[in-house]
Amino acid sequence: RKEVEQDPGPFNVPEGATVAFNCTYSNSASQSFFWYRQDCRKEPKLLMSVYSSGNEDGRFTAQLNRASQYISLLIRDSKLSDSATYLCAVNRGSSASKIIFGSGTRLSIRP
Amino acid sequence: DVKVTQSSRYLVKRTGEKVFLECVQDMDHENMFWYRQDPGLGLRLIYFSYDVKMKEKGDIPEGYSVSREKKERFSLILESASTNQTSMYLCASMTGTHSNQPQHFGDGTRLSIL
């Protein structure tokens, strides 16, 4: 089993829809969680950190479920510009080096 | 804004060549990382450095070495390039010693080994 797993997609949804995807992790000692966005042939860019209590940034909501060991990303009122690959990143401990990235979930928003 | 700059966006080299990939960050970050990204495999850590002249192996260090002589610069070296090292290479930097800080990535270098 991979340490961090994501459904590769693609998720193909109409503009304006709400879409959500999860990222599961295997190490129960993980402390830090992030969502990154990566456009085609570009570098990953931080979308948001994921806090224990959940957090929201505009149309984006991130949640952490420690019991089931997954994080989620919800996008409301999706825009064409949201089309990208979304990578989750999970740390295994307090060391900066132990950050594992998922392979990404591809999202495509259609007009 | 954090700026991480990689020396080349695209690079084509031949098997057996020694290849240098350079990365510079302008935010005085302690930590720097080299990843490769391949379809279906995601980002895999090759090496990282937490201070000048300090380095640690990541998950796939074989065939690579690194150099960090100055805080702002982290170089990845392919000693003798092979075709299986054709990939997208991403450099990242991060402040602090705790992993609750995000990593900031450079634009990436798409390396082809012929």
PDB file of C-alpha atoms in Angstrom:
ATOM      1  CA  ARG A   1       0.000   0.000   0.000  1.00  0.00           C
ATOM      2  CA  LYS A   2       1.291   3.466  -0.888  1.00  0.00           C
ATOM      3  CA  GLU A   3       1.924   5.864   1.961  1.00  0.00           C
ATOM      4  CA  VAL A   4      -0.261   8.501   0.352  1.00  0.00           C
ATOM      5  CA  GLU A   5      -2.965   7.582  -2.139  1.00  0.00           C
ATOM      6  CA  GLN A   6      -5.201   9.604  -4.388  1.00  0.00           C
ATOM      7  CA  ASP A   7      -7.751   8.677  -7.007  1.00  0.00           C
ATOM      8  CA  PRO A   8      -6.015   9.731 -10.236  1.00  0.00           C
ATOM      9  CA  GLY A   9      -9.316  10.706 -11.877  1.00  0.00           C
ATOM     10  CA  PRO A  10      -9.957  12.430 -14.155  1.00  0.00           C
ATOM     11  CA  PHE A  11     -12.936  14.060 -12.504  1.00  0.00           C
ATOM     12  CA  ASN A  12     -14.892  15.728 -15.264  1.00  0.00           C
ATOM     13  CA  VAL A  13     -17.546  18.101 -13.913  1.00  0.00           C
ATOM     14  CA  PRO A  14     -19.590  20.987 -15.309  1.00  0.00           C
ATOM     15  CA  GLU A  15     -18.821  24.573 -14.439  1.00  0.00           C
ATOM     16  CA  GLY A  16     -20.604  25.622 -11.267  1.00  0.00           C
ATOM     17  CA  ALA A  17     -20.682  22.128  -9.787  1.00  0.00           C
ATOM     18  CA  THR A  18     -19.303  21.125  -6.437  1.00  0.00           C
ATOM     19  CA  VAL A  19     -16.568  18.523  -6.487  1.00  0.00           C
ATOM     20  CA  ALA A  20     -14.686  16.770  -3.726  1.00  0.00           C
ATOM     21  CA  PHE A  21     -11.819  14.354  -3.591  1.00  0.00           C
ATOM     22  CA  ASN A  22      -9.905  12.576  -0.885  1.00  0.00           C
ATOM     23  CA  CYS A  23      -6.368  11.626  -0.088  1.00  0.00           C
ATOM     24  CA  THR A  24      -5.637   8.718   2.259  1.00  0.00           C
ATOM     25  CA  TYR A  25      -2.449   8.317   4.231  1.00  0.00           C
ATOM     26  CA  SER A  26      -1.077   5.282   6.020  1.00  0.00           C
ATOM     27  CA  ASN A  27       1.056   6.753   8.808  1.00  0.00           C
ATOM     28  CA  SER A  28      -1.065   7.576  11.845  1.00  0.00           C
ATOM     29  CA  ALA A  29       1.767   9.751  13.211  1.00  0.00           C
ATOM     30  CA  SER A  30       1.414  12.257  10.355  1.00  0.00           C
ATOM     31  CA  GLN A  31       1.088  15.803  11.613  1.00  0.00           C
ATOM     32  CA  SER A  32       1.057  18.147   8.639  1.00  0.00           C
ATOM     33  CA  PHE A  33      -1.129  18.093   5.583  1.00  0.00           C
ATOM     34  CA  PHE A  34      -1.268  20.209   2.457  1.00  0.00           C
ATOM     35  CA  TRP A  35      -3.074  20.513  -0.845  1.00  0.00           C
ATOM     36  CA  TYR A  36      -1.094  21.671  -3.867  1.00  0.00           C
ATOM     37  CA  ARG A  37      -2.353  22.554  -7.311  1.00  0.00           C
ATOM     38  CA  GLN A  38      -0.341  21.694 -10.400  1.00  0.00           C
ATOM     39  CA  ASP A  39      -1.180  22.965 -13.865  1.00  0.00           C
ATOM     40  CA  CYS A  40      -0.066  21.032 -16.915  1.00  0.00           C
ATOM     41  CA  ARG A  41       3.728  21.183 -17.343  1.00  0.00           C
ATOM     42  CA  LYS A  42       4.076  23.599 -14.424  1.00  0.00           C
ATOM     43  CA  GLU A  43       5.348  23.316 -10.886  1.00  0.00           C
ATOM     44  CA  PRO A  44       3.111  22.460  -7.900  1.00  0.00           C
ATOM     45  CA  LYS A  45       1.865  25.513  -6.020  1.00  0.00           C
ATOM     46  CA  LEU A  46       0.511  25.488  -2.496  1.00  0.00           C
ATOM     47  CA  LEU A  47      -3.261  25.722  -2.477  1.00  0.00           C
ATOM     48  CA  MET A  48      -3.830  25.431   1.243  1.00  0.00           C
ATOM     49  CA  SER A  49      -2.621  23.810   4.410  1.00  0.00           C
ATOM     50  CA  VAL A  50      -5.066  21.497   6.159  1.00  0.00           C
ATOM     51  CA  TYR A  51      -5.705  22.154   9.820  1.00  0.00           C
ATOM     52  CA  SER A  52      -7.183  19.774  12.366  1.00  0.00           C
ATOM     53  CA  SER A  53     -10.385  21.761  12.667  1.00  0.00           C
ATOM     54  CA  GLY A  54     -10.782  22.087   8.915  1.00  0.00           C
ATOM     55  CA  ASN A  55     -10.321  25.310   7.036  1.00  0.00           C
ATOM     56  CA  GLU A  56     -11.842  27.282   4.220  1.00  0.00           C
ATOM     57  CA  ASP A  57     -10.388  29.644   1.661  1.00  0.00           C
ATOM     58  CA  GLY A  58     -13.036  31.134  -0.577  1.00  0.00           C
ATOM     59  CA  ARG A  59     -14.571  28.321  -2.616  1.00  0.00           C
ATOM     60  CA  PHE A  60     -12.126  25.748  -1.251  1.00  0.00           C
ATOM     61  CA  THR A  61     -12.612  23.747   1.941  1.00  0.00           C
ATOM     62  CA  ALA A  62     -10.104  21.303   3.362  1.00  0.00           C
ATOM     63  CA  GLN A  63     -10.885  18.739   6.032  1.00  0.00           C
ATOM     64  CA  LEU A  64      -8.844  16.271   8.029  1.00  0.00           C
ATOM     65  CA  ASN A  65     -10.262  12.983   9.306  1.00  0.00           C
ATOM     66  CA  ARG A  66      -7.671  11.482  11.633  1.00  0.00           C
ATOM     67  CA  ALA A  67      -9.769   8.470  12.576  1.00  0.00           C
ATOM     68  CA  SER A  68     -10.035   7.301   8.987  1.00  0.00           C
ATOM     69  CA  GLN A  69      -6.692   8.827   7.980  1.00  0.00           C
ATOM     70  CA  TYR A  70      -7.675  10.962   5.058  1.00  0.00           C
ATOM     71  CA  ILE A  71      -7.843  14.570   4.034  1.00  0.00           C
ATOM     72  CA  SER A  72     -10.366  16.012   1.643  1.00  0.00           C
ATOM     73  CA  LEU A  73     -10.662  18.985  -0.659  1.00  0.00           C
ATOM     74  CA  LEU A  74     -14.031  20.426  -1.610  1.00  0.00           C
ATOM     75  CA  ILE A  75     -14.400  22.949  -4.412  1.00  0.00           C
ATOM     76  CA  ARG A  76     -17.686  24.822  -4.645  1.00  0.00           C
ATOM     77  CA  ASP A  77     -19.004  26.714  -7.672  1.00  0.00           C
ATOM     78  CA  SER A  78     -16.197  25.310  -9.809  1.00  0.00           C
ATOM     79  CA  LYS A  79     -14.635  27.509 -12.492  1.00  0.00           C
ATOM     80  CA  LEU A  80     -12.956  26.563 -15.752  1.00  0.00           C
ATOM     81  CA  SER A  81      -9.734  27.842 -14.217  1.00  0.00           C
ATOM     82  CA  ASP A  82      -9.945  25.177 -11.499  1.00  0.00           C
ATOM     83  CA  SER A  83      -8.945  22.546 -14.078  1.00  0.00           C
ATOM     84  CA  ALA A  84      -5.645  21.190 -12.825  1.00  0.00           C
ATOM     85  CA  THR A  85      -4.098  18.287 -10.955  1.00  0.00           C
ATOM     86  CA  TYR A  86      -4.453  18.444  -7.191  1.00  0.00           C
ATOM     87  CA  LEU A  87      -1.685  16.890  -5.118  1.00  0.00           C
ATOM     88  CA  CYS A  88      -1.930  16.116  -1.469  1.00  0.00           C
ATOM     89  CA  ALA A  89       1.182  16.174   0.713  1.00  0.00           C
ATOM     90  CA  VAL A  90       1.519  14.518   4.091  1.00  0.00           C
ATOM     91  CA  ASN A  91       4.341  14.617   6.549  1.00  0.00           C
ATOM     92  CA  ARG A  92       5.331  11.588   8.587  1.00  0.00           C
ATOM     93  CA  GLY A  93       6.818  13.311  11.584  1.00  0.00           C
ATOM     94  CA  SER A  94       8.429  16.537  12.689  1.00  0.00           C
ATOM     95  CA  SER A  95      11.325  16.278  10.259  1.00  0.00           C
ATOM     96  CA  ALA A  96      11.175  18.562   7.249  1.00  0.00           C
ATOM     97  CA  SER A  97      12.373  15.792   4.987  1.00  0.00           C
ATOM     98  CA  LYS A  98       9.551  13.358   5.524  1.00  0.00           C
ATOM     99  CA  ILE A  99       6.907  14.832   3.277  1.00  0.00           C
ATOM    100  CA  ILE A 100       5.214  12.424   0.919  1.00  0.00           C
ATOM    101  CA  PHE A 101       3.246  13.628  -2.092  1.00  0.00           C
ATOM    102  CA  GLY A 102       0.341  11.809  -3.632  1.00  0.00           C
ATOM    103  CA  SER A 103       0.326  11.169  -7.365  1.00  0.00           C
ATOM    104  CA  GLY A 104      -2.433  13.690  -7.845  1.00  0.00           C
ATOM    105  CA  THR A 105      -6.087  13.838  -8.865  1.00  0.00           C
ATOM    106  CA  ARG A 106      -6.807  15.341 -12.242  1.00  0.00           C
ATOM    107  CA  LEU A 107      -9.791  17.678 -12.378  1.00  0.00           C
ATOM    108  CA  SER A 108     -11.340  18.929 -15.593  1.00  0.00           C
ATOM    109  CA  ILE A 109     -14.112  21.534 -15.532  1.00  0.00           C
ATOM    110  CA  ARG A 110     -16.240  21.677 -18.679  1.00  0.00           C
ATOM    111  CA  PRO A 111     -18.286  24.709 -19.817  1.00  0.00           C
TER     112      PRO A 111
ATOM    113  CA  ASP B   1       7.032  36.116  -2.514  1.00  0.00           C
ATOM    114  CA  VAL B   2       9.378  33.148  -2.426  1.00  0.00           C
ATOM    115  CA  LYS B   3      11.362  32.748  -5.603  1.00  0.00           C
ATOM    116  CA  VAL B   4      12.920  29.411  -6.499  1.00  0.00           C
ATOM    117  CA  THR B   5      14.774  29.494  -9.793  1.00  0.00           C
ATOM    118  CA  GLN B   6      15.953  26.493 -11.753  1.00  0.00           C
ATOM    119  CA  SER B   7      18.639  27.086 -14.331  1.00  0.00           C
ATOM    120  CA  SER B   8      16.951  25.403 -17.302  1.00  0.00           C
ATOM    121  CA  ARG B   9      13.358  24.669 -18.286  1.00  0.00           C
ATOM    122  CA  TYR B  10      14.363  22.099 -20.901  1.00  0.00           C
ATOM    123  CA  LEU B  11      17.580  20.138 -21.244  1.00  0.00           C
ATOM    124  CA  VAL B  12      18.668  17.398 -23.631  1.00  0.00           C
ATOM    125  CA  LYS B  13      21.760  15.354 -22.830  1.00  0.00           C
ATOM    126  CA  ARG B  14      23.344  12.122 -24.000  1.00  0.00           C
ATOM    127  CA  THR B  15      23.814   8.867 -22.135  1.00  0.00           C
ATOM    128  CA  GLY B  16      26.993   8.910 -20.066  1.00  0.00           C
ATOM    129  CA  GLU B  17      27.224  12.692 -19.805  1.00  0.00           C
ATOM    130  CA  LYS B  18      27.644  14.414 -16.462  1.00  0.00           C
ATOM    131  CA  VAL B  19      24.630  16.679 -15.955  1.00  0.00           C
ATOM    132  CA  PHE B  20      24.280  19.578 -13.552  1.00  0.00           C
ATOM    133  CA  LEU B  21      20.904  20.992 -12.528  1.00  0.00           C
ATOM    134  CA  GLU B  22      21.053  24.218 -10.562  1.00  0.00           C
ATOM    135  CA  CYS B  23      18.539  25.704  -8.156  1.00  0.00           C
ATOM    136  CA  VAL B  24      18.638  29.047  -6.379  1.00  0.00           C
ATOM    137  CA  GLN B  25      16.236  30.440  -3.783  1.00  0.00           C
ATOM    138  CA  ASP B  26      16.102  34.008  -2.573  1.00  0.00           C
ATOM    139  CA  MET B  27      14.373  33.635   0.797  1.00  0.00           C
ATOM    140  CA  ASP B  28      17.233  32.450   2.988  1.00  0.00           C
ATOM    141  CA  HIS B  29      15.507  29.088   3.475  1.00  0.00           C
ATOM    142  CA  GLU B  30      17.387  26.441   5.399  1.00  0.00           C
ATOM    143  CA  ASN B  31      15.885  23.469   3.603  1.00  0.00           C
ATOM    144  CA  MET B  32      16.153  22.628  -0.064  1.00  0.00           C
ATOM    145  CA  PHE B  33      14.940  19.559  -1.953  1.00  0.00           C
ATOM    146  CA  TRP B  34      15.291  17.825  -5.289  1.00  0.00           C
ATOM    147  CA  TYR B  35      12.413  15.726  -6.624  1.00  0.00           C
ATOM    148  CA  ARG B  36      11.680  13.972  -9.842  1.00  0.00           C
ATOM    149  CA  GLN B  37       8.149  13.633 -11.136  1.00  0.00           C
ATOM    150  CA  ASP B  38       7.049  10.846 -13.437  1.00  0.00           C
ATOM    151  CA  PRO B  39       3.555   9.946 -14.673  1.00  0.00           C
ATOM    152  CA  GLY B  40       1.765   7.678 -12.233  1.00  0.00           C
ATOM    153  CA  LEU B  41       4.566   7.864  -9.683  1.00  0.00           C
ATOM    154  CA  GLY B  42       4.090  11.369  -8.380  1.00  0.00           C
ATOM    155  CA  LEU B  43       6.869  13.383  -6.792  1.00  0.00           C
ATOM    156  CA  ARG B  44       9.748  11.330  -5.441  1.00  0.00           C
ATOM    157  CA  LEU B  45      12.433  12.826  -3.236  1.00  0.00           C
ATOM    158  CA  ILE B  46      15.981  12.355  -4.504  1.00  0.00           C
ATOM    159  CA  TYR B  47      18.017  14.347  -1.961  1.00  0.00           C
ATOM    160  CA  PHE B  48      17.483  17.166   0.433  1.00  0.00           C
ATOM    161  CA  SER B  49      19.676  19.559   2.381  1.00  0.00           C
ATOM    162  CA  TYR B  50      18.916  21.214   5.699  1.00  0.00           C
ATOM    163  CA  ASP B  51      21.982  23.432   5.824  1.00  0.00           C
ATOM    164  CA  VAL B  52      25.088  24.410   3.900  1.00  0.00           C
ATOM    165  CA  LYS B  53      27.218  21.343   3.135  1.00  0.00           C
ATOM    166  CA  MET B  54      24.617  19.109   4.773  1.00  0.00           C
ATOM    167  CA  LYS B  55      22.655  16.589   2.747  1.00  0.00           C
ATOM    168  CA  GLU B  56      20.517  13.529   3.236  1.00  0.00           C
ATOM    169  CA  LYS B  57      19.359  10.866   0.833  1.00  0.00           C
ATOM    170  CA  GLY B  58      15.743  10.791  -0.109  1.00  0.00           C
ATOM    171  CA  ASP B  59      13.829   7.829  -1.466  1.00  0.00           C
ATOM    172  CA  ILE B  60      15.641   7.451  -4.806  1.00  0.00           C
ATOM    173  CA  PRO B  61      19.235   8.763  -4.514  1.00  0.00           C
ATOM    174  CA  GLU B  62      20.866   6.153  -6.758  1.00  0.00           C
ATOM    175  CA  GLY B  63      22.626   7.703  -9.740  1.00  0.00           C
ATOM    176  CA  TYR B  64      22.497  11.218  -8.273  1.00  0.00           C
ATOM    177  CA  SER B  65      24.605  13.415  -6.034  1.00  0.00           C
ATOM    178  CA  VAL B  66      24.082  16.924  -4.694  1.00  0.00           C
ATOM    179  CA  SER B  67      26.089  19.932  -3.643  1.00  0.00           C
ATOM    180  CA  ARG B  68      25.214  22.783  -1.319  1.00  0.00           C
ATOM    181  CA  GLU B  69      28.158  25.118  -0.948  1.00  0.00           C
ATOM    182  CA  LYS B  70      26.026  28.221  -0.340  1.00  0.00           C
ATOM    183  CA  LYS B  71      22.719  28.519   1.451  1.00  0.00           C
ATOM    184  CA  GLU B  72      20.847  29.819  -1.559  1.00  0.00           C
ATOM    185  CA  ARG B  73      22.069  27.239  -4.089  1.00  0.00           C
ATOM    186  CA  PHE B  74      21.415  23.505  -4.308  1.00  0.00           C
ATOM    187  CA  SER B  75      22.779  21.535  -7.234  1.00  0.00           C
ATOM    188  CA  LEU B  76      21.741  18.111  -8.475  1.00  0.00           C
ATOM    189  CA  ILE B  77      24.344  16.093 -10.362  1.00  0.00           C
ATOM    190  CA  LEU B  78      23.783  13.119 -12.593  1.00  0.00           C
ATOM    191  CA  GLU B  79      27.236  11.534 -12.592  1.00  0.00           C
ATOM    192  CA  SER B  80      26.665   9.470 -15.730  1.00  0.00           C
ATOM    193  CA  ALA B  81      23.263  10.131 -17.233  1.00  0.00           C
ATOM    194  CA  SER B  82      21.103   7.202 -18.269  1.00  0.00           C
ATOM    195  CA  THR B  83      17.860   7.080 -20.246  1.00  0.00           C
ATOM    196  CA  ASN B  84      15.861   6.109 -17.142  1.00  0.00           C
ATOM    197  CA  GLN B  85      16.747   9.497 -15.691  1.00  0.00           C
ATOM    198  CA  THR B  86      14.623  11.237 -18.313  1.00  0.00           C
ATOM    199  CA  SER B  87      12.103  13.040 -16.164  1.00  0.00           C
ATOM    200  CA  MET B  88      10.787  16.334 -14.811  1.00  0.00           C
ATOM    201  CA  TYR B  89      13.059  17.567 -12.027  1.00  0.00           C
ATOM    202  CA  LEU B  90      11.684  19.920  -9.410  1.00  0.00           C
ATOM    203  CA  CYS B  91      13.599  21.871  -6.818  1.00  0.00           C
ATOM    204  CA  ALA B  92      11.878  23.150  -3.678  1.00  0.00           C
ATOM    205  CA  SER B  93      12.799  25.162  -0.634  1.00  0.00           C
ATOM    206  CA  MET B  94      11.277  25.519   2.776  1.00  0.00           C
ATOM    207  CA  THR B  95      11.924  27.573   5.864  1.00  0.00           C
ATOM    208  CA  GLY B  96      12.397  26.267   9.364  1.00  0.00           C
ATOM    209  CA  THR B  97      12.959  22.833  10.776  1.00  0.00           C
ATOM    210  CA  HIS B  98       9.351  21.809  11.240  1.00  0.00           C
ATOM    211  CA  SER B  99       7.288  20.289   8.517  1.00  0.00           C
ATOM    212  CA  ASN B 100       4.238  22.444   9.139  1.00  0.00           C
ATOM    213  CA  GLN B 101       5.704  24.870   6.648  1.00  0.00           C
ATOM    214  CA  PRO B 102       4.906  24.318   2.964  1.00  0.00           C
ATOM    215  CA  GLN B 103       7.481  23.783   0.279  1.00  0.00           C
ATOM    216  CA  HIS B 104       7.918  26.258  -2.570  1.00  0.00           C
ATOM    217  CA  PHE B 105       8.820  24.872  -5.967  1.00  0.00           C
ATOM    218  CA  GLY B 106      10.832  26.082  -8.905  1.00  0.00           C
ATOM    219  CA  ASP B 107       9.461  25.936 -12.453  1.00  0.00           C
ATOM    220  CA  GLY B 108      10.986  22.516 -13.071  1.00  0.00           C
ATOM    221  CA  THR B 109      13.535  21.202 -15.544  1.00  0.00           C
ATOM    222  CA  ARG B 110      12.348  18.760 -18.156  1.00  0.00           C
ATOM    223  CA  LEU B 111      15.405  16.606 -18.786  1.00  0.00           C
ATOM    224  CA  SER B 112      15.699  14.195 -21.699  1.00  0.00           C
ATOM    225  CA  ILE B 113      18.551  11.713 -21.876  1.00  0.00           C
ATOM    226  CA  LEU B 114      19.109  10.308 -25.364  1.00  0.00           C
TER     227      LEU B 114
END
